[in-house]
Amino acid sequence: MGVTNGDFMKGFHFSSLIVFLFCFAAGFSSKCRGWDAKQVQTEAESAAGTVLNSLQNFGKYLGEGVLYSRYKKPGWREYIMPDRLELTCMSSAGLPPQTRLLTAYQINLIKIRKNRAPYDRWYRLVRQKADQPVLPRYGRVTEIARQAKACALLYCIEKDPAYLHKTIDLLDRLPEPPAIADLEGGKPNSGWGDYLQSAEAVPSLCVTYDLLQEELPPQIRVDTKRKVLEVVEQLVNAFKITPRNNHVTVMAIAVCTSALTFDNIGEYLYYSRNDLFRSGIDQLSQIAKPGPRGP
């Protein structure tokens, strides 16, 4: 969807080939004036080899442009989904006003098991991420989100205020939601990125907010909630135009997680929490059943 790198490269190499052939014809015609038949034949054979080589390179570049383009054209099964697997959606009455993604009981279990295999390896990985220095600049929000989540978890486990301060610093670096550049969302690999990259960051930010919402400074709490929800709104709107592939699965998980995390979202979105949750579940319902006929 949109103009991809492959499309650009195909157009570039094709236009270059046309210009080359035009210039060659003009130059060859002028060079042949005054030549005998043998000279013309020799030059023509040499030129034919050059043109053939150019055509071969053009085919190579065309294939590479299609192969390495940012996105491939989706198949019809990604829109029709004849094998969709319906998931049971929680009723409006079943979605509680506020859901904790990690409860105090679960945090206490982590404290007890953190030095026991296999949890000790997980704990070392989380601590390694949390102990990384805060960078002056981050290329993608996903990097901020993952480090913030690790710091928030370490703070809840160790109660070291340094991890709380680092989490606050990271959340303060969240950029505003991206401007939509094309049908794939924002500019990829920069800030929030495209729809898929934005969706990858949302669950980690939701966990971070869920763990520390009572301890975050009010402005950081409000700004984090607003930015995440505005990104989520972009994801919900994108469901209308995005084919049913693995991208939608990641986006739907992000939408459902945000619905479970945030309450009182009406000041930021037109959707209610129940609307968000149902929207995400509906997209997850369109995962094809496994089997040879799957997409």
PDB file of C-alpha atoms in Angstrom:
ATOM      1  CA  MET A   1       0.000   0.000   0.000  1.00  0.00           C
ATOM      2  CA  GLY A   2       1.330   3.414  -0.909  1.00  0.00           C
ATOM      3  CA  VAL A   3       4.544   3.952  -2.857  1.00  0.00           C
ATOM      4  CA  THR A   4       7.130   1.472  -1.670  1.00  0.00           C
ATOM      5  CA  ASN A   5      10.878   1.426  -2.042  1.00  0.00           C
ATOM      6  CA  GLY A   6      10.445  -1.301  -4.639  1.00  0.00           C
ATOM      7  CA  ASP A   7       8.035   0.831  -6.676  1.00  0.00           C
ATOM      8  CA  PHE A   8      10.475   3.722  -6.595  1.00  0.00           C
ATOM      9  CA  MET A   9      13.410   1.589  -7.663  1.00  0.00           C
ATOM     10  CA  LYS A  10      11.425   0.006 -10.489  1.00  0.00           C
ATOM     11  CA  GLY A  11      10.416   3.426 -11.789  1.00  0.00           C
ATOM     12  CA  PHE A  12      13.922   4.801 -11.391  1.00  0.00           C
ATOM     13  CA  HIS A  13      15.634   2.000 -13.278  1.00  0.00           C
ATOM     14  CA  PHE A  14      12.998   1.934 -16.025  1.00  0.00           C
ATOM     15  CA  SER A  15      13.248   5.684 -16.596  1.00  0.00           C
ATOM     16  CA  SER A  16      17.049   5.407 -16.592  1.00  0.00           C
ATOM     17  CA  LEU A  17      16.843   2.690 -19.244  1.00  0.00           C
ATOM     18  CA  ILE A  18      14.583   4.817 -21.465  1.00  0.00           C
ATOM     19  CA  VAL A  19      16.944   7.790 -21.196  1.00  0.00           C
ATOM     20  CA  PHE A  20      19.919   5.564 -22.016  1.00  0.00           C
ATOM     21  CA  LEU A  21      18.266   4.090 -25.112  1.00  0.00           C
ATOM     22  CA  PHE A  22      17.226   7.530 -26.356  1.00  0.00           C
ATOM     23  CA  CYS A  23      20.712   8.963 -25.896  1.00  0.00           C
ATOM     24  CA  PHE A  24      22.266   5.877 -27.459  1.00  0.00           C
ATOM     25  CA  ALA A  25      20.057   6.109 -30.559  1.00  0.00           C
ATOM     26  CA  ALA A  26      20.873   9.771 -31.029  1.00  0.00           C
ATOM     27  CA  GLY A  27      24.598   9.237 -30.499  1.00  0.00           C
ATOM     28  CA  PHE A  28      24.773   6.122 -32.645  1.00  0.00           C
ATOM     29  CA  SER A  29      22.996   7.851 -35.521  1.00  0.00           C
ATOM     30  CA  SER A  30      25.430  10.776 -35.472  1.00  0.00           C
ATOM     31  CA  LYS A  31      28.506   8.531 -35.161  1.00  0.00           C
ATOM     32  CA  CYS A  32      27.508   6.406 -38.168  1.00  0.00           C
ATOM     33  CA  ARG A  33      27.574   9.291 -40.596  1.00  0.00           C
ATOM     34  CA  GLY A  34      30.490   8.848 -42.942  1.00  0.00           C
ATOM     35  CA  TRP A  35      31.244   5.248 -41.829  1.00  0.00           C
ATOM     36  CA  ASP A  36      31.385   2.264 -44.164  1.00  0.00           C
ATOM     37  CA  ALA A  37      29.150  -0.789 -43.691  1.00  0.00           C
ATOM     38  CA  LYS A  38      31.735  -2.777 -41.708  1.00  0.00           C
ATOM     39  CA  GLN A  39      32.265   0.002 -39.190  1.00  0.00           C
ATOM     40  CA  VAL A  40      28.527   0.363 -38.757  1.00  0.00           C
ATOM     41  CA  GLN A  41      28.137  -3.404 -38.207  1.00  0.00           C
ATOM     42  CA  THR A  42      30.964  -3.522 -35.639  1.00  0.00           C
ATOM     43  CA  GLU A  43      29.592  -0.562 -33.699  1.00  0.00           C
ATOM     44  CA  ALA A  44      26.084  -1.959 -33.856  1.00  0.00           C
ATOM     45  CA  GLU A  45      27.191  -5.306 -32.431  1.00  0.00           C
ATOM     46  CA  SER A  46      29.040  -3.566 -29.595  1.00  0.00           C
ATOM     47  CA  ALA A  47      26.043  -1.374 -28.871  1.00  0.00           C
ATOM     48  CA  ALA A  48      23.708  -4.357 -28.928  1.00  0.00           C
ATOM     49  CA  GLY A  49      25.823  -6.019 -26.261  1.00  0.00           C
ATOM     50  CA  THR A  50      25.656  -2.892 -24.128  1.00  0.00           C
ATOM     51  CA  VAL A  51      21.876  -2.684 -24.496  1.00  0.00           C
ATOM     52  CA  LEU A  52      21.483  -6.407 -23.671  1.00  0.00           C
ATOM     53  CA  ASN A  53      23.598  -5.999 -20.556  1.00  0.00           C
ATOM     54  CA  SER A  54      21.524  -2.989 -19.524  1.00  0.00           C
ATOM     55  CA  LEU A  55      18.316  -4.975 -20.026  1.00  0.00           C
ATOM     56  CA  GLN A  56      19.689  -7.822 -17.906  1.00  0.00           C
ATOM     57  CA  ASN A  57      20.641  -5.395 -15.137  1.00  0.00           C
ATOM     58  CA  PHE A  58      17.223  -3.801 -15.410  1.00  0.00           C
ATOM     59  CA  GLY A  59      15.596  -7.197 -14.860  1.00  0.00           C
ATOM     60  CA  LYS A  60      17.851  -7.818 -11.885  1.00  0.00           C
ATOM     61  CA  TYR A  61      17.076  -4.447 -10.307  1.00  0.00           C
ATOM     62  CA  LEU A  62      13.372  -4.892 -11.002  1.00  0.00           C
ATOM     63  CA  GLY A  63      13.370  -8.235  -9.221  1.00  0.00           C
ATOM     64  CA  GLU A  64      15.294  -6.823  -6.267  1.00  0.00           C
ATOM     65  CA  GLY A  65      12.897  -3.894  -6.057  1.00  0.00           C
ATOM     66  CA  VAL A  66       9.926  -6.239  -5.748  1.00  0.00           C
ATOM     67  CA  LEU A  67      11.739  -8.633  -3.412  1.00  0.00           C
ATOM     68  CA  TYR A  68      13.025  -6.013  -0.975  1.00  0.00           C
ATOM     69  CA  SER A  69      10.176  -3.517  -1.113  1.00  0.00           C
ATOM     70  CA  ARG A  70       8.696  -2.516   2.207  1.00  0.00           C
ATOM     71  CA  TYR A  71       5.391  -4.358   1.758  1.00  0.00           C
ATOM     72  CA  LYS A  72       3.984  -6.968  -0.573  1.00  0.00           C
ATOM     73  CA  LYS A  73       0.555  -6.924  -2.094  1.00  0.00           C
ATOM     74  CA  PRO A  74      -1.859  -8.831   0.186  1.00  0.00           C
ATOM     75  CA  GLY A  75      -3.845 -11.778  -1.080  1.00  0.00           C
ATOM     76  CA  TRP A  76      -7.636 -11.880  -1.191  1.00  0.00           C
ATOM     77  CA  ARG A  77      -7.774 -14.181   1.833  1.00  0.00           C
ATOM     78  CA  GLU A  78      -6.380 -11.359   3.960  1.00  0.00           C
ATOM     79  CA  TYR A  79      -9.567  -9.378   3.244  1.00  0.00           C
ATOM     80  CA  ILE A  80     -12.295 -12.025   2.953  1.00  0.00           C
ATOM     81  CA  MET A  81     -11.040 -14.425   5.660  1.00  0.00           C
ATOM     82  CA  PRO A  82     -13.243 -17.473   4.847  1.00  0.00           C
ATOM     83  CA  ASP A  83     -11.576 -19.427   7.659  1.00  0.00           C
ATOM     84  CA  ARG A  84     -12.025 -16.837  10.388  1.00  0.00           C
ATOM     85  CA  LEU A  85     -12.155 -18.243  13.906  1.00  0.00           C
ATOM     86  CA  GLU A  86     -14.647 -16.421  16.116  1.00  0.00           C
ATOM     87  CA  LEU A  87     -13.487 -15.522  19.622  1.00  0.00           C
ATOM     88  CA  THR A  88     -15.901 -14.977  22.448  1.00  0.00           C
ATOM     89  CA  CYS A  89     -16.093 -11.281  23.283  1.00  0.00           C
ATOM     90  CA  MET A  90     -16.485 -10.130  26.857  1.00  0.00           C
ATOM     91  CA  SER A  91     -19.831  -8.430  27.405  1.00  0.00           C
ATOM     92  CA  SER A  92     -20.035  -4.792  28.432  1.00  0.00           C
ATOM     93  CA  ALA A  93     -20.958  -5.819  31.964  1.00  0.00           C
ATOM     94  CA  GLY A  94     -17.972  -8.172  32.114  1.00  0.00           C
ATOM     95  CA  LEU A  95     -15.280  -5.542  31.543  1.00  0.00           C
ATOM     96  CA  PRO A  96     -14.379  -4.186  34.994  1.00  0.00           C
ATOM     97  CA  PRO A  97     -13.922  -0.431  35.545  1.00  0.00           C
ATOM     98  CA  GLN A  98     -10.191  -0.851  36.172  1.00  0.00           C
ATOM     99  CA  THR A  99      -8.105  -3.909  35.436  1.00  0.00           C
ATOM    100  CA  ARG A 100      -4.618  -4.447  36.806  1.00  0.00           C
ATOM    101  CA  LEU A 101      -2.396  -6.206  34.316  1.00  0.00           C
ATOM    102  CA  LEU A 102      -0.081  -7.297  37.156  1.00  0.00           C
ATOM    103  CA  THR A 103      -1.498  -7.598  40.645  1.00  0.00           C
ATOM    104  CA  ALA A 104       0.349  -7.182  43.946  1.00  0.00           C
ATOM    105  CA  TYR A 105       0.053 -10.951  44.441  1.00  0.00           C
ATOM    106  CA  GLN A 106       1.778 -11.618  41.111  1.00  0.00           C
ATOM    107  CA  ILE A 107       4.539  -9.115  41.897  1.00  0.00           C
ATOM    108  CA  ASN A 108       5.111 -10.903  45.200  1.00  0.00           C
ATOM    109  CA  LEU A 109       5.416 -14.226  43.372  1.00  0.00           C
ATOM    110  CA  ILE A 110       8.085 -12.682  41.147  1.00  0.00           C
ATOM    111  CA  LYS A 111      10.019 -11.566  44.217  1.00  0.00           C
ATOM    112  CA  ILE A 112       9.901 -15.098  45.643  1.00  0.00           C
ATOM    113  CA  ARG A 113      10.872 -16.867  42.406  1.00  0.00           C
ATOM    114  CA  LYS A 114      13.355 -14.449  40.854  1.00  0.00           C
ATOM    115  CA  ASN A 115      16.389 -16.479  41.989  1.00  0.00           C
ATOM    116  CA  ARG A 116      14.906 -19.828  41.017  1.00  0.00           C
ATOM    117  CA  ALA A 117      15.286 -21.472  37.595  1.00  0.00           C
ATOM    118  CA  PRO A 118      13.954 -20.727  35.050  1.00  0.00           C
ATOM    119  CA  TYR A 119      12.802 -17.366  36.449  1.00  0.00           C
ATOM    120  CA  ASP A 120      16.328 -16.301  37.330  1.00  0.00           C
ATOM    121  CA  ARG A 121      17.289 -16.101  33.657  1.00  0.00           C
ATOM    122  CA  TRP A 122      14.234 -13.940  32.903  1.00  0.00           C
ATOM    123  CA  TYR A 123      15.054 -11.717  35.855  1.00  0.00           C
ATOM    124  CA  ARG A 124      18.646 -11.228  34.671  1.00  0.00           C
ATOM    125  CA  LEU A 125      17.421 -10.217  31.217  1.00  0.00           C
ATOM    126  CA  VAL A 126      14.961  -7.703  32.676  1.00  0.00           C
ATOM    127  CA  ARG A 127      17.613  -6.274  34.956  1.00  0.00           C
ATOM    128  CA  GLN A 128      20.068  -6.024  32.078  1.00  0.00           C
ATOM    129  CA  LYS A 129      17.558  -3.975  30.089  1.00  0.00           C
ATOM    130  CA  ALA A 130      16.664  -1.793  33.090  1.00  0.00           C
ATOM    131  CA  ASP A 131      20.317  -1.079  33.886  1.00  0.00           C
ATOM    132  CA  GLN A 132      21.060   0.281  30.435  1.00  0.00           C
ATOM    133  CA  PRO A 133      21.680   4.047  30.500  1.00  0.00           C
ATOM    134  CA  VAL A 134      19.009   6.413  29.259  1.00  0.00           C
ATOM    135  CA  LEU A 135      20.129   7.530  25.825  1.00  0.00           C
ATOM    136  CA  PRO A 136      20.105  11.162  24.660  1.00  0.00           C
ATOM    137  CA  ARG A 137      18.012  10.087  21.683  1.00  0.00           C
ATOM    138  CA  TYR A 138      15.990   7.014  20.745  1.00  0.00           C
ATOM    139  CA  GLY A 139      15.264   6.002  17.174  1.00  0.00           C
ATOM    140  CA  ARG A 140      11.933   4.322  17.905  1.00  0.00           C
ATOM    141  CA  VAL A 141       9.367   4.507  20.690  1.00  0.00           C
ATOM    142  CA  THR A 142       9.526   0.710  21.009  1.00  0.00           C
ATOM    143  CA  GLU A 143      13.017   1.068  22.496  1.00  0.00           C
ATOM    144  CA  ILE A 144      11.748   3.574  25.071  1.00  0.00           C
ATOM    145  CA  ALA A 145       8.751   1.388  25.904  1.00  0.00           C
ATOM    146  CA  ARG A 146      10.746  -1.787  26.508  1.00  0.00           C
ATOM    147  CA  GLN A 147      13.308  -0.093  28.707  1.00  0.00           C
ATOM    148  CA  ALA A 148      10.597   1.751  30.653  1.00  0.00           C
ATOM    149  CA  LYS A 149       8.733  -1.513  31.275  1.00  0.00           C
ATOM    150  CA  ALA A 150      11.911  -3.175  32.549  1.00  0.00           C
ATOM    151  CA  CYS A 151      12.616  -0.251  34.887  1.00  0.00           C
ATOM    152  CA  ALA A 152       9.037  -0.272  36.181  1.00  0.00           C
ATOM    153  CA  LEU A 153       9.222  -4.004  36.919  1.00  0.00           C
ATOM    154  CA  LEU A 154      12.561  -3.647  38.695  1.00  0.00           C
ATOM    155  CA  TYR A 155      11.193  -0.803  40.793  1.00  0.00           C
ATOM    156  CA  CYS A 156       8.200  -2.880  41.884  1.00  0.00           C
ATOM    157  CA  ILE A 157      10.467  -5.803  42.769  1.00  0.00           C
ATOM    158  CA  GLU A 158      13.435  -4.003  44.334  1.00  0.00           C
ATOM    159  CA  LYS A 159      11.848  -0.689  45.394  1.00  0.00           C
ATOM    160  CA  ASP A 160      14.983   1.110  44.292  1.00  0.00           C
ATOM    161  CA  PRO A 161      13.928   4.722  43.544  1.00  0.00           C
ATOM    162  CA  ALA A 162      16.579   4.954  40.823  1.00  0.00           C
ATOM    163  CA  TYR A 163      14.416   2.703  38.636  1.00  0.00           C
ATOM    164  CA  LEU A 164      11.361   4.880  39.267  1.00  0.00           C
ATOM    165  CA  HIS A 165      13.263   8.020  38.275  1.00  0.00           C
ATOM    166  CA  LYS A 166      14.574   6.317  35.157  1.00  0.00           C
ATOM    167  CA  THR A 167      11.059   5.207  34.183  1.00  0.00           C
ATOM    168  CA  ILE A 168       9.783   8.767  34.575  1.00  0.00           C
ATOM    169  CA  ASP A 169      12.650  10.075  32.477  1.00  0.00           C
ATOM    170  CA  LEU A 170      11.878   7.577  29.719  1.00  0.00           C
ATOM    171  CA  LEU A 171       8.143   8.296  29.687  1.00  0.00           C
ATOM    172  CA  ASP A 172       8.902  11.998  29.498  1.00  0.00           C
ATOM    173  CA  ARG A 173      10.709  11.307  26.210  1.00  0.00           C
ATOM    174  CA  LEU A 174       7.654   9.871  24.475  1.00  0.00           C
ATOM    175  CA  PRO A 175       6.996  11.909  21.322  1.00  0.00           C
ATOM    176  CA  GLU A 176       3.583  13.061  20.217  1.00  0.00           C
ATOM    177  CA  PRO A 177       1.553  10.575  18.131  1.00  0.00           C
ATOM    178  CA  PRO A 178       2.807  10.360  14.548  1.00  0.00           C
ATOM    179  CA  ALA A 179       1.424  12.209  11.578  1.00  0.00           C
ATOM    180  CA  ILE A 180      -0.074   9.647   9.216  1.00  0.00           C
ATOM    181  CA  ALA A 181       2.189   9.506   6.162  1.00  0.00           C
ATOM    182  CA  ASP A 182       0.388   6.870   4.060  1.00  0.00           C
ATOM    183  CA  LEU A 183      -1.824   3.797   4.346  1.00  0.00           C
ATOM    184  CA  GLU A 184       0.821   2.135   6.513  1.00  0.00           C
ATOM    185  CA  GLY A 185       0.705   4.864   9.172  1.00  0.00           C
ATOM    186  CA  GLY A 186       3.536   7.128  10.276  1.00  0.00           C
ATOM    187  CA  LYS A 187       7.089   7.274   9.007  1.00  0.00           C
ATOM    188  CA  PRO A 188       8.660   3.834   9.631  1.00  0.00           C
ATOM    189  CA  ASN A 189      11.640   3.385  11.964  1.00  0.00           C
ATOM    190  CA  SER A 190      11.285   6.883  13.391  1.00  0.00           C
ATOM    191  CA  GLY A 191       9.433   7.872  16.547  1.00  0.00           C
ATOM    192  CA  TRP A 192       6.256   5.808  16.857  1.00  0.00           C
ATOM    193  CA  GLY A 193       6.834   4.505  13.340  1.00  0.00           C
ATOM    194  CA  ASP A 194       4.134   2.939  11.188  1.00  0.00           C
ATOM    195  CA  TYR A 195       1.039   1.178  12.497  1.00  0.00           C
ATOM    196  CA  LEU A 196       2.848  -2.075  13.244  1.00  0.00           C
ATOM    197  CA  GLN A 197       5.712  -0.368  15.087  1.00  0.00           C
ATOM    198  CA  SER A 198       3.292   1.824  17.054  1.00  0.00           C
ATOM    199  CA  ALA A 199       1.322  -1.249  18.073  1.00  0.00           C
ATOM    200  CA  GLU A 200       4.486  -3.021  19.244  1.00  0.00           C
ATOM    201  CA  ALA A 201       5.178  -0.214  21.729  1.00  0.00           C
ATOM    202  CA  VAL A 202       1.676   0.069  23.217  1.00  0.00           C
ATOM    203  CA  PRO A 203       1.555  -3.086  25.421  1.00  0.00           C
ATOM    204  CA  SER A 204       4.893  -2.285  27.088  1.00  0.00           C
ATOM    205  CA  LEU A 205       3.738   1.259  27.821  1.00  0.00           C
ATOM    206  CA  CYS A 206       0.457  -0.087  29.196  1.00  0.00           C
ATOM    207  CA  VAL A 207       2.315  -2.412  31.579  1.00  0.00           C
ATOM    208  CA  THR A 208       4.546   0.473  32.676  1.00  0.00           C
ATOM    209  CA  TYR A 209       1.532   2.693  33.347  1.00  0.00           C
ATOM    210  CA  ASP A 210      -0.288  -0.130  35.124  1.00  0.00           C
ATOM    211  CA  LEU A 211       2.638  -0.795  37.484  1.00  0.00           C
ATOM    212  CA  LEU A 212       3.385   2.809  38.431  1.00  0.00           C
ATOM    213  CA  GLN A 213       0.262   4.848  37.826  1.00  0.00           C
ATOM    214  CA  GLU A 214      -0.044   5.813  41.515  1.00  0.00           C
ATOM    215  CA  GLU A 215       3.615   6.869  41.689  1.00  0.00           C
ATOM    216  CA  LEU A 216       4.024   8.731  38.412  1.00  0.00           C
ATOM    217  CA  PRO A 217       3.994  12.543  38.527  1.00  0.00           C
ATOM    218  CA  PRO A 218       0.509  13.758  37.517  1.00  0.00           C
ATOM    219  CA  GLN A 219       1.651  15.404  34.279  1.00  0.00           C
ATOM    220  CA  ILE A 220       3.659  12.365  33.189  1.00  0.00           C
ATOM    221  CA  ARG A 221       0.687  10.127  33.950  1.00  0.00           C
ATOM    222  CA  VAL A 222      -1.712  12.325  31.967  1.00  0.00           C
ATOM    223  CA  ASP A 223       0.664  12.761  29.006  1.00  0.00           C
ATOM    224  CA  THR A 224       1.469   9.043  28.803  1.00  0.00           C
ATOM    225  CA  LYS A 225      -2.196   8.102  28.859  1.00  0.00           C
ATOM    226  CA  ARG A 226      -3.120  10.691  26.222  1.00  0.00           C
ATOM    227  CA  LYS A 227      -0.304   9.807  23.814  1.00  0.00           C
ATOM    228  CA  VAL A 228      -0.927   6.073  24.028  1.00  0.00           C
ATOM    229  CA  LEU A 229      -4.676   6.440  23.559  1.00  0.00           C
ATOM    230  CA  GLU A 230      -4.272   8.754  20.581  1.00  0.00           C
ATOM    231  CA  VAL A 231      -2.000   6.187  18.972  1.00  0.00           C
ATOM    232  CA  VAL A 232      -4.552   3.481  19.769  1.00  0.00           C
ATOM    233  CA  GLU A 233      -7.245   5.538  18.045  1.00  0.00           C
ATOM    234  CA  GLN A 234      -5.077   5.587  14.924  1.00  0.00           C
ATOM    235  CA  LEU A 235      -4.807   1.796  15.109  1.00  0.00           C
ATOM    236  CA  VAL A 236      -8.579   1.360  15.425  1.00  0.00           C
ATOM    237  CA  ASN A 237      -9.167   3.641  12.436  1.00  0.00           C
ATOM    238  CA  ALA A 238      -6.549   1.681  10.471  1.00  0.00           C
ATOM    239  CA  PHE A 239      -8.512  -1.558  10.921  1.00  0.00           C
ATOM    240  CA  LYS A 240     -10.821  -0.347   8.145  1.00  0.00           C
ATOM    241  CA  ILE A 241      -8.044  -0.375   5.534  1.00  0.00           C
ATOM    242  CA  THR A 242      -5.512  -2.935   6.797  1.00  0.00           C
ATOM    243  CA  PRO A 243      -5.589  -6.501   5.421  1.00  0.00           C
ATOM    244  CA  ARG A 244      -6.032  -9.301   7.942  1.00  0.00           C
ATOM    245  CA  ASN A 245      -2.433 -10.382   8.439  1.00  0.00           C
ATOM    246  CA  ASN A 246       0.028 -10.596  11.318  1.00  0.00           C
ATOM    247  CA  HIS A 247       0.155  -6.789  11.477  1.00  0.00           C
ATOM    248  CA  VAL A 248      -3.506  -6.664  12.493  1.00  0.00           C
ATOM    249  CA  THR A 249      -2.887  -9.284  15.168  1.00  0.00           C
ATOM    250  CA  VAL A 250      -0.258  -7.064  16.817  1.00  0.00           C
ATOM    251  CA  MET A 251      -2.480  -3.997  16.431  1.00  0.00           C
ATOM    252  CA  ALA A 252      -5.487  -5.773  17.949  1.00  0.00           C
ATOM    253  CA  ILE A 253      -3.459  -6.924  20.970  1.00  0.00           C
ATOM    254  CA  ALA A 254      -2.377  -3.323  21.516  1.00  0.00           C
ATOM    255  CA  VAL A 255      -5.983  -2.101  21.356  1.00  0.00           C
ATOM    256  CA  CYS A 256      -7.253  -4.746  23.784  1.00  0.00           C
ATOM    257  CA  THR A 257      -4.397  -4.100  26.229  1.00  0.00           C
ATOM    258  CA  SER A 258      -5.110  -0.365  26.253  1.00  0.00           C
ATOM    259  CA  ALA A 259      -8.800  -1.038  26.932  1.00  0.00           C
ATOM    260  CA  LEU A 260      -7.861  -3.113  29.962  1.00  0.00           C
ATOM    261  CA  THR A 261      -5.341  -0.552  31.220  1.00  0.00           C
ATOM    262  CA  PHE A 262      -6.970   2.870  31.003  1.00  0.00           C
ATOM    263  CA  ASP A 263     -10.230   4.081  32.451  1.00  0.00           C
ATOM    264  CA  ASN A 264     -12.051   7.370  31.798  1.00  0.00           C
ATOM    265  CA  ILE A 265     -10.862   7.499  28.207  1.00  0.00           C
ATOM    266  CA  GLY A 266     -13.777   9.594  26.955  1.00  0.00           C
ATOM    267  CA  GLU A 267     -11.794  12.819  27.283  1.00  0.00           C
ATOM    268  CA  TYR A 268      -9.341  11.554  24.667  1.00  0.00           C
ATOM    269  CA  LEU A 269     -11.344   9.257  22.385  1.00  0.00           C
ATOM    270  CA  TYR A 270     -14.793   8.910  20.905  1.00  0.00           C
ATOM    271  CA  TYR A 271     -14.640   5.224  21.788  1.00  0.00           C
ATOM    272  CA  SER A 272     -15.520   3.746  25.159  1.00  0.00           C
ATOM    273  CA  ARG A 273     -13.330   1.117  26.812  1.00  0.00           C
ATOM    274  CA  ASN A 274     -15.883  -1.508  25.820  1.00  0.00           C
ATOM    275  CA  ASP A 275     -15.801  -0.278  22.210  1.00  0.00           C
ATOM    276  CA  LEU A 276     -12.010  -0.558  22.169  1.00  0.00           C
ATOM    277  CA  PHE A 277     -12.050  -4.024  23.654  1.00  0.00           C
ATOM    278  CA  ARG A 278     -14.733  -5.301  21.272  1.00  0.00           C
ATOM    279  CA  SER A 279     -12.874  -3.769  18.325  1.00  0.00           C
ATOM    280  CA  GLY A 280      -9.671  -5.577  19.246  1.00  0.00           C
ATOM    281  CA  ILE A 281     -11.436  -8.899  19.870  1.00  0.00           C
ATOM    282  CA  ASP A 282     -13.254  -8.620  16.543  1.00  0.00           C
ATOM    283  CA  GLN A 283      -9.928  -8.253  14.732  1.00  0.00           C
ATOM    284  CA  LEU A 284      -8.407 -11.175  16.631  1.00  0.00           C
ATOM    285  CA  SER A 285     -11.457 -13.228  15.624  1.00  0.00           C
ATOM    286  CA  GLN A 286     -10.346 -12.913  12.027  1.00  0.00           C
ATOM    287  CA  ILE A 287      -7.280 -15.058  12.551  1.00  0.00           C
ATOM    288  CA  ALA A 288      -7.578 -17.978  10.136  1.00  0.00           C
ATOM    289  CA  LYS A 289      -7.874 -21.490  11.480  1.00  0.00           C
ATOM    290  CA  PRO A 290      -4.602 -23.454  11.136  1.00  0.00           C
ATOM    291  CA  GLY A 291      -4.414 -25.835   8.237  1.00  0.00           C
ATOM    292  CA  PRO A 292      -3.376 -26.183   4.598  1.00  0.00           C
ATOM    293  CA  ARG A 293      -5.956 -23.614   3.478  1.00  0.00           C
ATOM    294  CA  GLY A 294      -4.747 -20.907   5.858  1.00  0.00           C
ATOM    295  CA  PRO A 295      -3.351 -17.698   4.303  1.00  0.00           C
TER     296      PRO A 295
END
